[in-house]
């Protein structure tokens, strides 16, 4: 049975937990050591419970806390070669495992399926997690949807899906024009209506959980993201979760 929870989500830091049986993977860690441990405790876990850390890409809100946590608790860390080289870190004291962005790997009781995404990082990936019964798809930090992304996320039982910004709020925000172009660009972040359109393009017939994630605190509102997603799925807005910067979201379980 797959369980998942977020310790926090957004440009200030991200960390997601995915479990099956005794396997507990952390996906990204954008928080400092003490903050990570206290957020883990809030989710009922300790660093010693972690099987390892999977990294999506080198941006600070995802990688910022990874190496200290991994070294302190002797955790293996998986990432692509491009993410590793962009991190400019040395591998001393690290159990580093370089992954192929198109090749699945098995970690304990979870099958991990990485897939490449267009984002302004060196070799960014996102992940699908599978056990014998279910699939959880995770997609944040992506500028535009590709056919391969649609194929990977189709038929998932749960999705954590980036709803970064609302197009109008971003356009009207005080951000400099260059930053607006970066965020809205093909290697930037997903806009609410584009995230919603993805749901229309993939098989959502098995979907038990949908959580909107990586919301911009300045250029989005949970109500706008929920309305966009619910409109496409024809569901109640309350059925969809929202990951917050402070608390992420509580454990959800696939039945
Ligand atoms: Zn990010
Ligand atoms: Zn990023």
mmCIF file of C-alpha atoms and ligand atoms in Angstrom:
data_model
loop_
_atom_site.group_PDB
_atom_site.id
_atom_site.type_symbol
_atom_site.label_atom_id
_atom_site.label_comp_id
_atom_site.label_asym_id
_atom_site.label_seq_id
_atom_site.Cartn_x
_atom_site.Cartn_y
_atom_site.Cartn_z
ATOM 1 C CA UNK A 1 0.000 0.000 0.000
ATOM 2 C CA UNK A 2 1.412 3.407 -0.999
ATOM 3 C CA UNK A 3 1.176 6.310 1.466
ATOM 4 C CA UNK A 4 2.385 9.831 0.827
ATOM 5 C CA UNK A 5 2.645 13.135 2.661
ATOM 6 C CA UNK A 6 4.321 16.486 2.087
ATOM 7 C CA UNK A 7 6.487 18.316 4.633
ATOM 8 C CA UNK A 8 6.049 21.580 2.736
ATOM 9 C CA UNK A 9 5.626 22.738 -0.844
ATOM 10 C CA UNK A 10 6.469 25.953 -2.699
ATOM 11 C CA UNK A 11 9.361 28.157 -3.700
ATOM 12 C CA UNK A 12 10.592 28.314 -0.074
ATOM 13 C CA UNK A 13 11.164 24.578 0.127
ATOM 14 C CA UNK A 14 9.825 21.185 -0.852
ATOM 15 C CA UNK A 15 9.936 17.686 0.617
ATOM 16 C CA UNK A 16 7.585 14.805 -0.084
ATOM 17 C CA UNK A 17 7.460 11.403 1.610
ATOM 18 C CA UNK A 18 6.398 8.275 -0.271
ATOM 19 C CA UNK A 19 6.076 4.981 1.582
ATOM 20 C CA UNK A 20 5.247 1.371 0.936
ATOM 21 C CA UNK A 21 5.702 -1.159 3.726
ATOM 22 C CA UNK A 22 8.975 -0.363 5.494
ATOM 23 C CA UNK A 23 10.308 1.695 2.573
ATOM 24 C CA UNK A 24 10.168 5.472 3.110
ATOM 25 C CA UNK A 25 11.574 7.740 0.412
ATOM 26 C CA UNK A 26 11.980 11.485 0.680
ATOM 27 C CA UNK A 27 11.634 13.328 -2.607
ATOM 28 C CA UNK A 28 13.702 16.539 -2.491
ATOM 29 C CA UNK A 29 14.637 18.438 0.635
ATOM 30 C CA UNK A 30 14.590 22.205 0.448
ATOM 31 C CA UNK A 31 14.691 22.751 4.210
ATOM 32 C CA UNK A 32 17.568 23.084 6.656
ATOM 33 C CA UNK A 33 18.486 20.185 8.893
ATOM 34 C CA UNK A 34 16.650 21.216 12.039
ATOM 35 C CA UNK A 35 13.598 22.320 10.077
ATOM 36 C CA UNK A 36 13.504 19.012 8.187
ATOM 37 C CA UNK A 37 13.714 16.960 11.378
ATOM 38 C CA UNK A 38 10.912 18.937 13.001
ATOM 39 C CA UNK A 39 8.734 18.651 9.899
ATOM 40 C CA UNK A 40 9.422 14.915 9.801
ATOM 41 C CA UNK A 41 8.367 14.628 13.440
ATOM 42 C CA UNK A 42 5.144 16.440 12.639
ATOM 43 C CA UNK A 43 4.481 13.701 10.059
ATOM 44 C CA UNK A 44 5.275 11.044 12.673
ATOM 45 C CA UNK A 45 8.669 10.122 11.211
ATOM 46 C CA UNK A 46 12.343 10.415 12.102
ATOM 47 C CA UNK A 47 15.397 10.649 9.844
ATOM 48 C CA UNK A 48 16.214 7.037 10.791
ATOM 49 C CA UNK A 49 12.943 5.955 9.155
ATOM 50 C CA UNK A 50 14.122 7.216 5.744
ATOM 51 C CA UNK A 51 15.338 4.719 3.180
ATOM 52 C CA UNK A 52 16.932 7.474 1.106
ATOM 53 C CA UNK A 53 16.419 10.731 -0.777
ATOM 54 C CA UNK A 54 15.441 11.138 -4.424
ATOM 55 C CA UNK A 55 16.200 14.499 -6.008
ATOM 56 C CA UNK A 56 14.312 16.059 -8.914
ATOM 57 C CA UNK A 57 16.709 18.905 -9.800
ATOM 58 C CA UNK A 58 19.282 21.301 -8.400
ATOM 59 C CA UNK A 59 17.155 24.355 -7.528
ATOM 60 C CA UNK A 60 17.566 25.357 -3.897
ATOM 61 C CA UNK A 61 13.943 24.766 -2.950
ATOM 62 C CA UNK A 62 14.528 21.069 -3.813
ATOM 63 C CA UNK A 63 18.220 20.405 -3.211
ATOM 64 C CA UNK A 64 19.067 22.937 -0.483
ATOM 65 C CA UNK A 65 18.848 20.523 2.456
ATOM 66 C CA UNK A 66 19.640 17.222 0.742
ATOM 67 C CA UNK A 67 23.389 16.834 1.290
ATOM 68 C CA UNK A 68 23.487 17.730 4.984
ATOM 69 C CA UNK A 69 20.603 15.398 5.754
ATOM 70 C CA UNK A 70 22.124 12.595 3.672
ATOM 71 C CA UNK A 71 25.566 12.904 5.263
ATOM 72 C CA UNK A 72 24.303 13.195 8.806
ATOM 73 C CA UNK A 73 22.071 10.123 8.586
ATOM 74 C CA UNK A 74 24.100 8.143 6.002
ATOM 75 C CA UNK A 75 21.211 8.101 3.515
ATOM 76 C CA UNK A 76 21.647 7.151 -0.135
ATOM 77 C CA UNK A 77 20.824 9.951 -2.589
ATOM 78 C CA UNK A 78 19.572 9.365 -6.120
ATOM 79 C CA UNK A 79 19.784 12.030 -8.830
ATOM 80 C CA UNK A 80 20.653 12.427 -12.501
ATOM 81 C CA UNK A 81 24.189 13.150 -13.622
ATOM 82 C CA UNK A 82 23.149 16.636 -14.713
ATOM 83 C CA UNK A 83 21.667 17.456 -11.312
ATOM 84 C CA UNK A 84 24.773 16.111 -9.586
ATOM 85 C CA UNK A 85 27.179 18.109 -11.748
ATOM 86 C CA UNK A 86 25.108 21.273 -11.358
ATOM 87 C CA UNK A 87 25.168 20.893 -7.572
ATOM 88 C CA UNK A 88 28.969 21.430 -7.521
ATOM 89 C CA UNK A 89 29.152 19.228 -4.450
ATOM 90 C CA UNK A 90 31.920 16.745 -3.616
ATOM 91 C CA UNK A 91 30.946 13.153 -3.018
ATOM 92 C CA UNK A 92 32.976 12.805 0.197
ATOM 93 C CA UNK A 93 30.815 11.085 2.791
ATOM 94 C CA UNK A 94 27.957 10.731 0.328
ATOM 95 C CA UNK A 95 26.250 7.549 -0.814
ATOM 96 C CA UNK A 96 25.534 8.945 -4.278
ATOM 97 C CA UNK A 97 23.620 6.940 -6.866
ATOM 98 C CA UNK A 98 23.382 8.433 -10.342
ATOM 99 C CA UNK A 99 20.153 7.545 -12.156
ATOM 100 C CA UNK A 100 19.203 7.394 -15.816
ATOM 101 C CA UNK A 101 16.240 9.712 -16.386
ATOM 102 C CA UNK A 102 14.488 7.047 -18.497
ATOM 103 C CA UNK A 103 15.259 3.919 -16.464
ATOM 104 C CA UNK A 104 13.212 2.671 -13.533
ATOM 105 C CA UNK A 105 14.820 1.466 -10.324
ATOM 106 C CA UNK A 106 13.604 -0.539 -7.377
ATOM 107 C CA UNK A 107 14.108 0.811 -3.873
ATOM 108 C CA UNK A 108 12.850 -1.576 -1.222
ATOM 109 C CA UNK A 109 9.163 -2.079 -1.849
ATOM 110 C CA UNK A 110 8.778 0.778 -4.333
ATOM 111 C CA UNK A 111 9.416 0.900 -8.030
ATOM 112 C CA UNK A 112 10.674 4.363 -8.945
ATOM 113 C CA UNK A 113 10.106 5.550 -12.514
ATOM 114 C CA UNK A 114 11.920 8.796 -13.316
ATOM 115 C CA UNK A 115 10.982 10.834 -16.368
ATOM 116 C CA UNK A 116 12.577 13.959 -17.853
ATOM 117 C CA UNK A 117 10.744 17.279 -17.778
ATOM 118 C CA UNK A 118 11.369 20.640 -19.477
ATOM 119 C CA UNK A 119 12.483 23.014 -16.700
ATOM 120 C CA UNK A 120 15.368 25.478 -16.410
ATOM 121 C CA UNK A 121 17.743 23.064 -14.706
ATOM 122 C CA UNK A 122 20.514 20.818 -16.064
ATOM 123 C CA UNK A 123 18.791 17.423 -16.153
ATOM 124 C CA UNK A 124 15.507 17.664 -14.230
ATOM 125 C CA UNK A 125 13.249 14.688 -13.665
ATOM 126 C CA UNK A 126 9.987 13.954 -11.924
ATOM 127 C CA UNK A 127 8.841 10.569 -10.646
ATOM 128 C CA UNK A 128 6.127 7.950 -10.702
ATOM 129 C CA UNK A 129 6.088 5.530 -7.741
ATOM 130 C CA UNK A 130 4.548 2.108 -8.085
ATOM 131 C CA UNK A 131 3.953 -0.984 -6.022
ATOM 132 C CA UNK A 132 2.157 -4.107 -7.173
ATOM 133 C CA UNK A 133 -1.216 -2.356 -7.041
ATOM 134 C CA UNK A 134 -0.943 1.396 -7.401
ATOM 135 C CA UNK A 135 0.837 4.295 -9.068
ATOM 136 C CA UNK A 136 1.491 7.732 -7.611
ATOM 137 C CA UNK A 137 2.600 10.437 -10.057
ATOM 138 C CA UNK A 138 4.499 13.527 -8.934
ATOM 139 C CA UNK A 139 4.858 16.532 -11.230
ATOM 140 C CA UNK A 140 6.195 19.921 -10.179
ATOM 141 C CA UNK A 141 8.686 22.315 -11.740
ATOM 142 C CA UNK A 142 7.737 21.848 -15.371
ATOM 143 C CA UNK A 143 7.397 24.500 -18.068
ATOM 144 C CA UNK A 144 5.197 22.605 -20.470
ATOM 145 C CA UNK A 145 3.622 19.187 -20.795
ATOM 146 C CA UNK A 146 5.245 16.718 -23.191
ATOM 147 C CA UNK A 147 3.745 13.563 -24.725
ATOM 148 C CA UNK A 148 6.095 11.493 -22.545
ATOM 149 C CA UNK A 149 4.848 13.227 -19.379
ATOM 150 C CA UNK A 150 1.260 12.489 -20.404
ATOM 151 C CA UNK A 151 2.141 8.822 -20.996
ATOM 152 C CA UNK A 152 3.862 8.515 -17.611
ATOM 153 C CA UNK A 153 1.021 10.088 -15.622
ATOM 154 C CA UNK A 154 -1.875 8.471 -17.413
ATOM 155 C CA UNK A 155 -3.762 5.943 -15.289
ATOM 156 C CA UNK A 156 -2.211 6.940 -11.966
ATOM 157 C CA UNK A 157 -4.137 6.299 -8.733
ATOM 158 C CA UNK A 158 -2.880 9.532 -7.180
ATOM 159 C CA UNK A 159 -1.283 12.730 -8.452
ATOM 160 C CA UNK A 160 0.683 15.527 -6.832
ATOM 161 C CA UNK A 161 0.420 18.208 -9.486
ATOM 162 C CA UNK A 162 2.052 21.605 -9.790
ATOM 163 C CA UNK A 163 -0.340 24.552 -9.921
ATOM 164 C CA UNK A 164 2.285 27.260 -9.759
ATOM 165 C CA UNK A 165 0.535 30.396 -10.856
ATOM 166 C CA UNK A 166 -2.561 32.016 -12.252
ATOM 167 C CA UNK A 167 -1.770 33.645 -15.588
ATOM 168 C CA UNK A 168 -3.513 36.897 -14.762
ATOM 169 C CA UNK A 169 -2.039 37.203 -11.264
ATOM 170 C CA UNK A 170 1.457 36.629 -12.664
ATOM 171 C CA UNK A 171 0.937 39.154 -15.469
ATOM 172 C CA UNK A 172 -0.301 41.775 -12.991
ATOM 173 C CA UNK A 173 2.296 41.049 -10.315
ATOM 174 C CA UNK A 174 5.195 43.314 -9.401
ATOM 175 C CA UNK A 175 7.753 40.747 -10.604
ATOM 176 C CA UNK A 176 10.250 42.079 -13.163
ATOM 177 C CA UNK A 177 9.355 41.241 -16.765
ATOM 178 C CA UNK A 178 12.318 38.868 -17.127
ATOM 179 C CA UNK A 179 11.204 36.814 -14.124
ATOM 180 C CA UNK A 180 7.622 36.727 -15.398
ATOM 181 C CA UNK A 181 8.888 35.425 -18.732
ATOM 182 C CA UNK A 182 10.978 32.772 -16.993
ATOM 183 C CA UNK A 183 8.120 31.504 -14.824
ATOM 184 C CA UNK A 184 5.575 31.448 -17.645
ATOM 185 C CA UNK A 185 8.094 30.142 -20.206
ATOM 186 C CA UNK A 186 8.541 26.672 -21.667
ATOM 187 C CA UNK A 187 11.196 25.824 -19.060
ATOM 188 C CA UNK A 188 9.412 27.487 -16.158
ATOM 189 C CA UNK A 189 6.437 26.470 -14.076
ATOM 190 C CA UNK A 190 2.941 25.156 -14.694
ATOM 191 C CA UNK A 191 0.002 27.545 -14.801
ATOM 192 C CA UNK A 192 -3.336 26.501 -13.235
ATOM 193 C CA UNK A 193 -5.194 26.082 -16.514
ATOM 194 C CA UNK A 194 -2.333 24.074 -18.062
ATOM 195 C CA UNK A 195 -2.277 21.755 -15.046
ATOM 196 C CA UNK A 196 -6.034 21.371 -15.397
ATOM 197 C CA UNK A 197 -5.754 20.700 -19.144
ATOM 198 C CA UNK A 198 -3.287 17.877 -18.416
ATOM 199 C CA UNK A 199 -5.989 16.118 -16.400
ATOM 200 C CA UNK A 200 -8.216 16.298 -19.447
ATOM 201 C CA UNK A 201 -5.492 14.707 -21.603
ATOM 202 C CA UNK A 202 -4.672 11.688 -19.420
ATOM 203 C CA UNK A 203 -6.616 8.764 -17.980
ATOM 204 C CA UNK A 204 -7.889 9.902 -14.570
ATOM 205 C CA UNK A 205 -10.373 7.047 -14.136
ATOM 206 C CA UNK A 206 -8.436 5.529 -11.210
ATOM 207 C CA UNK A 207 -7.661 8.778 -9.454
ATOM 208 C CA UNK A 208 -8.204 8.470 -5.680
ATOM 209 C CA UNK A 209 -6.157 11.504 -4.666
ATOM 210 C CA UNK A 210 -5.242 14.778 -6.329
ATOM 211 C CA UNK A 211 -3.127 17.366 -4.534
ATOM 212 C CA UNK A 212 -2.242 20.751 -6.015
ATOM 213 C CA UNK A 213 1.366 21.600 -5.169
ATOM 214 C CA UNK A 214 4.152 24.184 -5.566
ATOM 215 C CA UNK A 215 1.654 27.083 -5.527
ATOM 216 C CA UNK A 216 3.243 30.515 -5.765
ATOM 217 C CA UNK A 217 2.495 32.557 -2.669
ATOM 218 C CA UNK A 218 2.421 35.763 -4.704
ATOM 219 C CA UNK A 219 0.951 34.701 -8.026
ATOM 220 C CA UNK A 220 -1.691 32.173 -7.093
ATOM 221 C CA UNK A 221 -4.492 31.439 -4.661
ATOM 222 C CA UNK A 222 -5.607 27.979 -3.538
ATOM 223 C CA UNK A 223 -9.166 28.854 -4.576
ATOM 224 C CA UNK A 224 -8.060 29.583 -8.169
ATOM 225 C CA UNK A 225 -6.072 26.346 -8.461
ATOM 226 C CA UNK A 226 -8.898 24.266 -6.994
ATOM 227 C CA UNK A 227 -11.497 25.855 -9.249
ATOM 228 C CA UNK A 228 -9.407 25.151 -12.363
ATOM 229 C CA UNK A 229 -8.807 21.490 -11.470
ATOM 230 C CA UNK A 230 -12.341 20.789 -10.238
ATOM 231 C CA UNK A 231 -13.839 22.251 -13.399
ATOM 232 C CA UNK A 232 -11.995 19.728 -15.566
ATOM 233 C CA UNK A 233 -12.616 16.722 -13.317
ATOM 234 C CA UNK A 234 -16.224 17.661 -12.591
ATOM 235 C CA UNK A 235 -15.609 17.061 -8.884
ATOM 236 C CA UNK A 236 -16.114 19.022 -5.685
ATOM 237 C CA UNK A 237 -13.273 21.437 -4.970
ATOM 238 C CA UNK A 238 -13.108 20.023 -1.444
ATOM 239 C CA UNK A 239 -12.103 16.638 -2.858
ATOM 240 C CA UNK A 240 -8.815 18.100 -4.111
ATOM 241 C CA UNK A 241 -5.993 18.769 -1.668
ATOM 242 C CA UNK A 242 -3.646 21.732 -1.597
ATOM 243 C CA UNK A 243 -0.048 21.448 -0.399
ATOM 244 C CA UNK A 244 0.963 24.477 1.665
ATOM 245 C CA UNK A 245 4.441 25.964 2.212
ATOM 246 C CA UNK A 246 4.233 25.530 5.984
ATOM 247 C CA UNK A 247 2.500 22.196 6.416
ATOM 248 C CA UNK A 248 2.545 20.471 3.038
ATOM 249 C CA UNK A 249 -0.272 17.951 3.398
ATOM 250 C CA UNK A 250 -1.017 15.102 5.776
ATOM 251 C CA UNK A 251 -0.691 11.410 4.950
ATOM 252 C CA UNK A 252 -2.870 10.036 2.190
ATOM 253 C CA UNK A 253 -3.173 6.364 1.414
ATOM 254 C CA UNK A 254 -3.994 4.393 -1.714
ATOM 255 C CA UNK A 255 -6.585 1.665 -1.217
HETATM 256 ZN ZN1 LIG B 1 10.667 24.320 -7.247
HETATM 257 ZN ZN1 LIG B 2 12.828 24.312 -10.127
#
